N, CA, C and O atoms as a printed pandas DataFrame, in Angstrom:
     atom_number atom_name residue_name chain_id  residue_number  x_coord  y_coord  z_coord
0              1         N          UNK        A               1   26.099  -31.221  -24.016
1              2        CA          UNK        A               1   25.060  -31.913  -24.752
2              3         C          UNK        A               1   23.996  -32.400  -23.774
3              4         O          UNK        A               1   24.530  -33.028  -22.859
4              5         N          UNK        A               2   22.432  -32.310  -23.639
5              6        CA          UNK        A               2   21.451  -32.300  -23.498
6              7         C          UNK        A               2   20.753  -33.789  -23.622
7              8         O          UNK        A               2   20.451  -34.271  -24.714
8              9         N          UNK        A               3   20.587  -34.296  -22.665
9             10        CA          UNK        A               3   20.371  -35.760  -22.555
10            11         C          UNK        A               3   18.698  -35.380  -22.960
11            12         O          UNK        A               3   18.008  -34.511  -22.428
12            13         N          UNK        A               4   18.200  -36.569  -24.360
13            14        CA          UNK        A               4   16.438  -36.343  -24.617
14            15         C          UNK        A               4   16.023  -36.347  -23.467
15            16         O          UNK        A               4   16.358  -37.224  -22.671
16            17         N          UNK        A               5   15.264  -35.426  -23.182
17            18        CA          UNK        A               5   13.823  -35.572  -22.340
18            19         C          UNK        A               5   14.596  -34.339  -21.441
19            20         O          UNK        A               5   13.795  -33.764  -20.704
20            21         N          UNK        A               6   16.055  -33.798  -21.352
21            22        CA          UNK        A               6   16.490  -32.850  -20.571
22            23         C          UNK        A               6   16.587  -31.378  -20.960
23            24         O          UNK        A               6   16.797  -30.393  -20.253
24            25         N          UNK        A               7   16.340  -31.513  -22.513
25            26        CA          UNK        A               7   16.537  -30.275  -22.459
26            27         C          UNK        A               7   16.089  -29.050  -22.270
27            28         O          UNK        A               7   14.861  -28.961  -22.283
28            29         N          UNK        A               8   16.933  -27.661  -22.024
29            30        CA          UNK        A               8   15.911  -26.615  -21.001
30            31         C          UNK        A               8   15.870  -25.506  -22.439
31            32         O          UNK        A               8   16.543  -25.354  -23.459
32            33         N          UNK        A               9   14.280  -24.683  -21.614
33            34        CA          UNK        A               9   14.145  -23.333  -22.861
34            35         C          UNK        A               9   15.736  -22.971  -24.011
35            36         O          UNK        A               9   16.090  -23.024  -25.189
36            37         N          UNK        A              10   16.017  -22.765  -23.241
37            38        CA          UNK        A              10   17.840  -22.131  -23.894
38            39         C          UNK        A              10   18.218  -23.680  -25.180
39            40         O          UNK        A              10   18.768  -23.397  -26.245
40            41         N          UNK        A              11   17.979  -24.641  -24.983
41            42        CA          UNK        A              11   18.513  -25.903  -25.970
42            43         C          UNK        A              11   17.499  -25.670  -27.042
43            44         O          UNK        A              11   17.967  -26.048  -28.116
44            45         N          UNK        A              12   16.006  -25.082  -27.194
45            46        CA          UNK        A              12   15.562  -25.496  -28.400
46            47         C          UNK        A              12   15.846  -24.389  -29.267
47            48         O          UNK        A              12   15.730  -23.230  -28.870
48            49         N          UNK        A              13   16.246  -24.709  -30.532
49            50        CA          UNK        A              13   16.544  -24.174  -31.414
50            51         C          UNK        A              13   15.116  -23.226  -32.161
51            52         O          UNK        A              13   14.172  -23.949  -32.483
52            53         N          UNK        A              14   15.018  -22.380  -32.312
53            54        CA          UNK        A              14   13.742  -21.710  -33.275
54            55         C          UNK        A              14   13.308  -21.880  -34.233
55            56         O          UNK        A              14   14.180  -21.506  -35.017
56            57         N          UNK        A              15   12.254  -22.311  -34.939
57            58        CA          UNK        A              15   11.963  -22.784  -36.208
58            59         C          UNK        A              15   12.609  -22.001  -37.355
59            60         O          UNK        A              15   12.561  -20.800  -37.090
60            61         N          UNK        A              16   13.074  -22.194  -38.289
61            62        CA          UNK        A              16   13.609  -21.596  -39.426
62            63         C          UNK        A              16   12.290  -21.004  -40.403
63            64         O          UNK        A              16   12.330  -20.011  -41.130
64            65         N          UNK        A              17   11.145  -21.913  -40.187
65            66        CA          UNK        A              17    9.953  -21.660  -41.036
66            67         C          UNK        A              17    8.856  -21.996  -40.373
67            68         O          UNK        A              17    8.704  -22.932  -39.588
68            69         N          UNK        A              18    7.819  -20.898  -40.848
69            70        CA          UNK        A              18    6.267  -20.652  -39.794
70            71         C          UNK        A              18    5.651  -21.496  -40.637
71            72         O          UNK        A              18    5.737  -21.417  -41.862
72            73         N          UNK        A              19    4.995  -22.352  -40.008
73            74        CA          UNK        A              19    4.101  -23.106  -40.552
74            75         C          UNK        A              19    2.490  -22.440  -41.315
75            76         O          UNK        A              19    1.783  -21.666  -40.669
76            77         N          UNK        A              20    2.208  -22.782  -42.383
77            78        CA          UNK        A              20    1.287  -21.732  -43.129
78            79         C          UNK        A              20    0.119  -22.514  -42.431
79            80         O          UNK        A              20   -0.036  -23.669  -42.034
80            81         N          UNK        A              21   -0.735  -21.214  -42.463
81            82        CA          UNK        A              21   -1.991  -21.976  -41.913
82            83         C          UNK        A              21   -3.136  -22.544  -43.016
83            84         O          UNK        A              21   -3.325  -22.078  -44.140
84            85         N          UNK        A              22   -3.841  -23.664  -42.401
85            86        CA          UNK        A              22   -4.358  -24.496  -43.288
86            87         C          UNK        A              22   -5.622  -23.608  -44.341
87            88         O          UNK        A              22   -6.392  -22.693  -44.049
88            89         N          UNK        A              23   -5.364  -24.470  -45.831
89            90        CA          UNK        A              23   -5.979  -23.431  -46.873
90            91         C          UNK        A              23   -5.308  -22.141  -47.510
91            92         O          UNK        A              23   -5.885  -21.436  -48.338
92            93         N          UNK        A              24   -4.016  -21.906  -47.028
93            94        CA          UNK        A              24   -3.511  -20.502  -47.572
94            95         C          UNK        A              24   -2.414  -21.271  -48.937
95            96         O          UNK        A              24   -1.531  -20.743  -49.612
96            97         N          UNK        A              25   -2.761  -22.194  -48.937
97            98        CA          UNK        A              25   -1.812  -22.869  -49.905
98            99         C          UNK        A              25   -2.989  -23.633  -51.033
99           100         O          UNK        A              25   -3.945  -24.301  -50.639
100          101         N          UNK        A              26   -2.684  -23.374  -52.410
101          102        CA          UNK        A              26   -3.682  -23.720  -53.249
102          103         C          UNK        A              26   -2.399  -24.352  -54.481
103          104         O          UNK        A              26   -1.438  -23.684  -54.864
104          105         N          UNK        A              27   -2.649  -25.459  -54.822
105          106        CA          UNK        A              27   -1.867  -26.524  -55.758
106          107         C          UNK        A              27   -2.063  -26.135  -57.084
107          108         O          UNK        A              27   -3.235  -26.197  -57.456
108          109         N          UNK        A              28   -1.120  -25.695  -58.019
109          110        CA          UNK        A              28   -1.646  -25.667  -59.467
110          111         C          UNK        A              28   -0.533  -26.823  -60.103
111          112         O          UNK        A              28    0.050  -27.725  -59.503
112          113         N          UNK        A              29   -0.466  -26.404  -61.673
113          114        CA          UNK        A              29   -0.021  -27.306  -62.193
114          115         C          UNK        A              29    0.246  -28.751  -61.954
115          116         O          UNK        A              29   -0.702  -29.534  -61.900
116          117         N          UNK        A              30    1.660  -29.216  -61.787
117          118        CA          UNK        A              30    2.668  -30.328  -61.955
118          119         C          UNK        A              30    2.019  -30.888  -60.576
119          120         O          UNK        A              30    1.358  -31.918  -60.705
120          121         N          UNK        A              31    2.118  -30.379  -59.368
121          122        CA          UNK        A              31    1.976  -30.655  -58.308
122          123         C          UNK        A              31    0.371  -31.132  -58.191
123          124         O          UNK        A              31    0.092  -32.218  -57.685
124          125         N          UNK        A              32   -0.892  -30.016  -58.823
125          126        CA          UNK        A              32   -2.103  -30.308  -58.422
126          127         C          UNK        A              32   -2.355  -31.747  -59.594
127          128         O          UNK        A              32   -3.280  -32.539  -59.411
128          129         N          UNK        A              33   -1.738  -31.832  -60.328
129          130        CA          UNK        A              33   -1.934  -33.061  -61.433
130          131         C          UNK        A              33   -1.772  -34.395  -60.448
131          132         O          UNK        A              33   -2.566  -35.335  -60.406
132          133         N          UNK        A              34   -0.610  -34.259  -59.703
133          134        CA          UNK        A              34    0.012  -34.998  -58.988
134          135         C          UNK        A              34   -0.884  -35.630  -57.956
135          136         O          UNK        A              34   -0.950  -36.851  -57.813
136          137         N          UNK        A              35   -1.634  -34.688  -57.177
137          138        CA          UNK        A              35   -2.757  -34.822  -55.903
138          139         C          UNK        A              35   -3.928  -35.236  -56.396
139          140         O          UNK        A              35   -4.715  -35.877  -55.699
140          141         N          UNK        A              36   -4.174  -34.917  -57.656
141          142        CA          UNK        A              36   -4.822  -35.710  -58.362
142          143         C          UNK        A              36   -4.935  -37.384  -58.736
143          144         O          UNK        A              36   -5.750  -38.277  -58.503
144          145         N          UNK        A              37   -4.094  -37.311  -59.199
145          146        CA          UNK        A              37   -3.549  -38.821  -59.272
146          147         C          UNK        A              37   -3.498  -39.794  -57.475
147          148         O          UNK        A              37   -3.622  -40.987  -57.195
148          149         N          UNK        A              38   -3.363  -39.093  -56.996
149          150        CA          UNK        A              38   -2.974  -40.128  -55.954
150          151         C          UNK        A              38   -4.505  -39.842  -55.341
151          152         O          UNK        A              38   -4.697  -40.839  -54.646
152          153         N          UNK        A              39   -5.666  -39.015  -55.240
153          154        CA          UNK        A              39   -6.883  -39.481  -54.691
154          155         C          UNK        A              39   -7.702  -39.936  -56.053
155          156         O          UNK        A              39   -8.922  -40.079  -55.976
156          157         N          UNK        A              40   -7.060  -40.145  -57.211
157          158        CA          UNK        A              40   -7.983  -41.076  -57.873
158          159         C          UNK        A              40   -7.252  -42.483  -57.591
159          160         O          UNK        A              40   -7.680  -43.465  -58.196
160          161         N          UNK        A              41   -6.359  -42.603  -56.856
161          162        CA          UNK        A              41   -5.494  -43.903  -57.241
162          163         C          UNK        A              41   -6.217  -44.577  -55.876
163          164         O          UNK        A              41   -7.421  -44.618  -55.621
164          165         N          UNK        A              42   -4.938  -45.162  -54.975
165          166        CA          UNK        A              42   -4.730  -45.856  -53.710
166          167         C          UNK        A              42   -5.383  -44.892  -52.789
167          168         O          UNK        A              42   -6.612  -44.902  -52.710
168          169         N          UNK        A              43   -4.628  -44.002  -52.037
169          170        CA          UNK        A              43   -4.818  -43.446  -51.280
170          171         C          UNK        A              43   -6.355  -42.937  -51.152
171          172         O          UNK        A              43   -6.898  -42.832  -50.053
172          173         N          UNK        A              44   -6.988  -42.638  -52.341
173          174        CA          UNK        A              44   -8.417  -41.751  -52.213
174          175         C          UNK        A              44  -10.231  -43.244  -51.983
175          176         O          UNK        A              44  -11.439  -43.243  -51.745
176          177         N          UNK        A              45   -9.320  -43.987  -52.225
177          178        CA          UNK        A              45  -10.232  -44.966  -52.159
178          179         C          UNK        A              45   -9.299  -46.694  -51.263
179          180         O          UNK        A              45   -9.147  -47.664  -52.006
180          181         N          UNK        A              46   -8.983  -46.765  -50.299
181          182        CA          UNK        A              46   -8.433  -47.106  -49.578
182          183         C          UNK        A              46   -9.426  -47.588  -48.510
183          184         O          UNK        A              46   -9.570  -48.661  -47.923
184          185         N          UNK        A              47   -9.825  -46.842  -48.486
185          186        CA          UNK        A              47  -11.226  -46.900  -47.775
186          187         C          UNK        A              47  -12.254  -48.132  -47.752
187          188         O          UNK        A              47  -12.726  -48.751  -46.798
188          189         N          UNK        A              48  -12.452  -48.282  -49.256
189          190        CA          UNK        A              48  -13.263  -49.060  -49.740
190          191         C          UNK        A              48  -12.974  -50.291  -49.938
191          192         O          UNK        A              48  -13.823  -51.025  -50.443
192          193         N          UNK        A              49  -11.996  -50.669  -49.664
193          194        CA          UNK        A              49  -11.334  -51.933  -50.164
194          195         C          UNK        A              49  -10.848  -52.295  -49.076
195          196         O          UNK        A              49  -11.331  -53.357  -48.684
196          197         N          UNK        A              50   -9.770  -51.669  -48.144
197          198        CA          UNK        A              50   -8.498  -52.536  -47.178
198          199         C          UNK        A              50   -9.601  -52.271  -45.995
199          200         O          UNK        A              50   -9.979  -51.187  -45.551
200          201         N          UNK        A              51  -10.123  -54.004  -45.505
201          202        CA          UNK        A              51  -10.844  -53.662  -44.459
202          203         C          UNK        A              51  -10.170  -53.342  -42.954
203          204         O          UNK        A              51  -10.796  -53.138  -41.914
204          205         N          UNK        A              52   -8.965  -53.355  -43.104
205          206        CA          UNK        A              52   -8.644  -52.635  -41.781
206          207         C          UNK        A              52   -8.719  -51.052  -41.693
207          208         O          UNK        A              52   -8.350  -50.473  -40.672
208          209         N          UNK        A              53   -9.125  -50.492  -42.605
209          210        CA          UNK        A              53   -9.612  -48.983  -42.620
210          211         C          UNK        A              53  -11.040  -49.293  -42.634
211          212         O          UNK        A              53  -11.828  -48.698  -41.899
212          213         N          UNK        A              54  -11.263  -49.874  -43.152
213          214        CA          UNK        A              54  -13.299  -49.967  -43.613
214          215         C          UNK        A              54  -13.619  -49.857  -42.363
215          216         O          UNK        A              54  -14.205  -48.956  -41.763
216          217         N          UNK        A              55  -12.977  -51.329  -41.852
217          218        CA          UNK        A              55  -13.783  -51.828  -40.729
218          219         C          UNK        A              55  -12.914  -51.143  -39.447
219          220         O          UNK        A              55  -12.395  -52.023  -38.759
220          221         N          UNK        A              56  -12.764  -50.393  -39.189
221          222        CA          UNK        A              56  -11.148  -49.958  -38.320
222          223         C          UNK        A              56  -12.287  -49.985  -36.181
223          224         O          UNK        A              56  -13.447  -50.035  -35.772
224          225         N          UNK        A              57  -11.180  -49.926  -35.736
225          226        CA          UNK        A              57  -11.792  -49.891  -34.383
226          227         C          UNK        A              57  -12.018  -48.441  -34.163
227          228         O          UNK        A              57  -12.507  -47.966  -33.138
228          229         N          UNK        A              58  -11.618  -47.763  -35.223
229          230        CA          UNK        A              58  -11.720  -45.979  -34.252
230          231         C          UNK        A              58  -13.717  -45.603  -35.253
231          232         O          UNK        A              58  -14.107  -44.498  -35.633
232          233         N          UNK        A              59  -14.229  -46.492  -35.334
233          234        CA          UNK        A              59  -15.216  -46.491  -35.865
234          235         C          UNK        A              59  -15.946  -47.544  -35.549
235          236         O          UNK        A              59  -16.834  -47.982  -36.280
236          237         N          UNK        A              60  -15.705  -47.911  -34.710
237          238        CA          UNK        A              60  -16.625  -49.111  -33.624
238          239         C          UNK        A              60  -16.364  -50.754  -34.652
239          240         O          UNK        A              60  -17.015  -51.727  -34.270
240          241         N          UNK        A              61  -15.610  -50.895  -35.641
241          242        CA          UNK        A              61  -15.397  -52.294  -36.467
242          243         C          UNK        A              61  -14.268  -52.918  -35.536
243          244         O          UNK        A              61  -13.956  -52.461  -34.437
244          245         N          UNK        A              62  -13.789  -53.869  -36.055
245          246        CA          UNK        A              62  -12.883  -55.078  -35.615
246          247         C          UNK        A              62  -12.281  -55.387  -36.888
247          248         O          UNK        A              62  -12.234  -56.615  -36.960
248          249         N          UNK        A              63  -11.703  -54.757  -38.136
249          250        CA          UNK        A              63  -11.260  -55.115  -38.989
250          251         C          UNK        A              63   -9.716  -54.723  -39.058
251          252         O          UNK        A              63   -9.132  -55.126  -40.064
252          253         N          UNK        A              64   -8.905  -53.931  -38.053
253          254        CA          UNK        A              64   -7.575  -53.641  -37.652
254          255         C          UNK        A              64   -7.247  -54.997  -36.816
255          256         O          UNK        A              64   -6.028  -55.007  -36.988
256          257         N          UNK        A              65   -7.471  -55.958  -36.157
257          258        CA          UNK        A              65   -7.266  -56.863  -35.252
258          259         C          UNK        A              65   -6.526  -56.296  -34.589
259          260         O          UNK        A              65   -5.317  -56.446  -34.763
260          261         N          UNK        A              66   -6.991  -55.516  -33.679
261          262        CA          UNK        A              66   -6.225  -54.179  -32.739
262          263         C          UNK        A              66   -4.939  -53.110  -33.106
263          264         O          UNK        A              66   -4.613  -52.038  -32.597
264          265         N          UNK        A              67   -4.602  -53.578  -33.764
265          266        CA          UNK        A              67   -3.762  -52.621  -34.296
266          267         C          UNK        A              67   -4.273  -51.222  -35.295
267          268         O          UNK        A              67   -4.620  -51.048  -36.463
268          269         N          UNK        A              68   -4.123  -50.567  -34.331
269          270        CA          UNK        A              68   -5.061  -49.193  -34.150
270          271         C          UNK        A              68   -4.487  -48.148  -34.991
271          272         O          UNK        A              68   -5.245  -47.184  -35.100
272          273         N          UNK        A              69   -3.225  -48.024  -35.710
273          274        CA          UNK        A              69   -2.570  -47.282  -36.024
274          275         C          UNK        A              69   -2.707  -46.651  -37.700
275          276         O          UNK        A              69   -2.455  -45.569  -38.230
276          277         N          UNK        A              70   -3.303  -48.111  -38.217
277          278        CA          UNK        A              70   -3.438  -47.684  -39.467
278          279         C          UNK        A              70   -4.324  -46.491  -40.606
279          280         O          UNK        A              70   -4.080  -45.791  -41.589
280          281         N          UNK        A              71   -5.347  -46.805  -39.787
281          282        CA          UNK        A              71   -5.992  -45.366  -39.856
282          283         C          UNK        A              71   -5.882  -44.406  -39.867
283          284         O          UNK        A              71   -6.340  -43.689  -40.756
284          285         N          UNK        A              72   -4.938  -43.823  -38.444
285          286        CA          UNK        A              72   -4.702  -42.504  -38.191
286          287         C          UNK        A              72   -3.636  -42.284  -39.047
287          288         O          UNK        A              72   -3.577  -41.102  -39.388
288          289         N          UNK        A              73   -2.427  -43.268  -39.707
289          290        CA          UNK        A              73   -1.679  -42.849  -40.938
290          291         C          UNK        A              73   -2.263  -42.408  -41.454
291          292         O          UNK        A              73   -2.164  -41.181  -41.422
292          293         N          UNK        A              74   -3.469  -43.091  -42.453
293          294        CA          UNK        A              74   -3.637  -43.047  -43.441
294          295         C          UNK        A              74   -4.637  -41.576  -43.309
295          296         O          UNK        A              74   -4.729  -40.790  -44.252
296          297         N          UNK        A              75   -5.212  -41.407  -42.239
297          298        CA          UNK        A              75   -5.945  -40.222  -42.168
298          299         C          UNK        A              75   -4.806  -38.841  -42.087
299          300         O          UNK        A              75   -5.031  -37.658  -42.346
300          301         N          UNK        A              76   -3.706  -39.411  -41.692
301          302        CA          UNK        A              76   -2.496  -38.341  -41.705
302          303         C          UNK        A              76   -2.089  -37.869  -43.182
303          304         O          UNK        A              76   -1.514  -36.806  -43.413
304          305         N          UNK        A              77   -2.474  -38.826  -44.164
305          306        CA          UNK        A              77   -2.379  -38.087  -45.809
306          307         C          UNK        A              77   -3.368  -37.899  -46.349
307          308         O          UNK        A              77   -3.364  -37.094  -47.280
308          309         N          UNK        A              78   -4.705  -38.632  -45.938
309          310        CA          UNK        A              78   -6.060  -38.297  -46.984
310          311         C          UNK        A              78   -6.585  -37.205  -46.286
311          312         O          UNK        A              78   -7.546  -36.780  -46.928
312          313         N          UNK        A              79   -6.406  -36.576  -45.302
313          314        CA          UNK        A              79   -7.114  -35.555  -44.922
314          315         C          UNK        A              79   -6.340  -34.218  -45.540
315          316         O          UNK        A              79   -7.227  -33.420  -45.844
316          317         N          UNK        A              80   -5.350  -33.799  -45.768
317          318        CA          UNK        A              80   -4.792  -33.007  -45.804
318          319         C          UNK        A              80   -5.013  -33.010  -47.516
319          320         O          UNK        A              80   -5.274  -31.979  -48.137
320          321         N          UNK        A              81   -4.886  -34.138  -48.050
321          322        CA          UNK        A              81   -4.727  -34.651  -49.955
322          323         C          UNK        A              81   -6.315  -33.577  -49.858
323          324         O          UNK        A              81   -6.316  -32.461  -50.378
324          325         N          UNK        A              82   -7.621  -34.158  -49.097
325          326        CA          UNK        A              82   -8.677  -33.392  -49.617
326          327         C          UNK        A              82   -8.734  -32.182  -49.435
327          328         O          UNK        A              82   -9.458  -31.468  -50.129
328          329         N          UNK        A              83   -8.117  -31.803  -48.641
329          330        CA          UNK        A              83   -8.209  -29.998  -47.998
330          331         C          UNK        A              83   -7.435  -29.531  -49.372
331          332         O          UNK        A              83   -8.232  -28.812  -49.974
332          333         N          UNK        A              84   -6.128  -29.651  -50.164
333          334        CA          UNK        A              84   -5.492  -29.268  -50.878
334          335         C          UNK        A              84   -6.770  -29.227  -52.320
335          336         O          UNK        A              84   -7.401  -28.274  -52.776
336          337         N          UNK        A              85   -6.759  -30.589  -52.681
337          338        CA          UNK        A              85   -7.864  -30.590  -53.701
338          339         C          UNK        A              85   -9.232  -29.863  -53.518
339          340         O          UNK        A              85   -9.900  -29.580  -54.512
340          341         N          UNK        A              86   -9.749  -29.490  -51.982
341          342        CA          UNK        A              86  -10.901  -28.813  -52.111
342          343         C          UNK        A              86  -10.714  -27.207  -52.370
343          344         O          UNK        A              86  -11.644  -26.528  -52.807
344          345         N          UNK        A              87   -9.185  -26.558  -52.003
345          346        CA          UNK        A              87   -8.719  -25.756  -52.233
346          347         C          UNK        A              87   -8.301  -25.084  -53.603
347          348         O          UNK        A              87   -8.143  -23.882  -53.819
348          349         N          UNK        A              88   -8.162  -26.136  -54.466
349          350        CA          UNK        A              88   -7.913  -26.211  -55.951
350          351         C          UNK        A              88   -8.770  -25.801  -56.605
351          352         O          UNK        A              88   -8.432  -25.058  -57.527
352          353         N          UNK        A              89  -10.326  -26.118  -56.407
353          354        CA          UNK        A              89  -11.610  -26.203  -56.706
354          355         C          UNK        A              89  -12.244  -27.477  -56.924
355          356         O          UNK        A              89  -13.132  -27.762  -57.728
356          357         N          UNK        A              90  -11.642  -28.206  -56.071
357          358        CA          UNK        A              90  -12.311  -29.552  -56.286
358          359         C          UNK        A              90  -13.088  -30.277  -54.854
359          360         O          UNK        A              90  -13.280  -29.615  -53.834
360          361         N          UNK        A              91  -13.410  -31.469  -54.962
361          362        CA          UNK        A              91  -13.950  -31.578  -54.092
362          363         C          UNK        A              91  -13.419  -32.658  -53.056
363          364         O          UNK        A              91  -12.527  -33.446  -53.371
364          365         N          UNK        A              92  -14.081  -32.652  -51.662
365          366        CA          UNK        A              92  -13.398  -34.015  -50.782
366          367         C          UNK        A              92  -13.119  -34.807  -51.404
367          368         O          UNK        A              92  -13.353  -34.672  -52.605
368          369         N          UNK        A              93  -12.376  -36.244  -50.855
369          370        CA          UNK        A              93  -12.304  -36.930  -51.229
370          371         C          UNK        A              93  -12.260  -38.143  -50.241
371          372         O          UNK        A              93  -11.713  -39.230  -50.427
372          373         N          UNK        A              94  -13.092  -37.627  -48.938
373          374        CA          UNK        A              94  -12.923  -37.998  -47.787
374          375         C          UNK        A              94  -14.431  -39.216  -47.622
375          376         O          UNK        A              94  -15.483  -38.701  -48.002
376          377         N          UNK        A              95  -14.505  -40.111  -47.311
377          378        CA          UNK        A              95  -15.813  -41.393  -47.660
378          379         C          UNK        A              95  -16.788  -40.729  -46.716
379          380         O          UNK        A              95  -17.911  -41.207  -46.553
């Protein structure tokens, strides 16, 4: 067994699944209803309201009181939510 940070070529295991590249995936039904809902809800307007995104430091504000992290979450689901929905035929949903 392979102490973290030791292990050599031969320890990593091969992905089971290729990651699709971005846009080759388009949402219908149950699911696009779904992505729907969540950039009309919280997530798509988040922006506008929680000033530690409004005002965030990765945009020159002071509204994170240094804690820098919240953003890049939240940019870790609204970016991808609009690529899916712009893929659908809809549009950003990005401020």
């Amino acid at each position: 067994c392979a102490l973290a940070g030791t292990a050599s070529a031969q320890d990593i295991v091969p992905r089971v699944f290729t990651p699709l590249p971005t846009g080759s995936v388009t949402p219908k039904g149950w699911l696009l209803k779904q992505l729907r809902l969540q950039a009309e809800g919280l997530s798509g307007h988040l922006s506008m309201f929680w000033n530690d995104i409004k005002e965030t430091v990765w945009i020159g504000g002071t509204g994170d009181g240094g804690l820098h992290e919240r953003t890049p979450y939240w940019l870790n689901g609204v970016v991808p939510l609009s690529y899916l929905l712009k893929n659908a035929g809809g549009q950003h949903i990005l401020p």
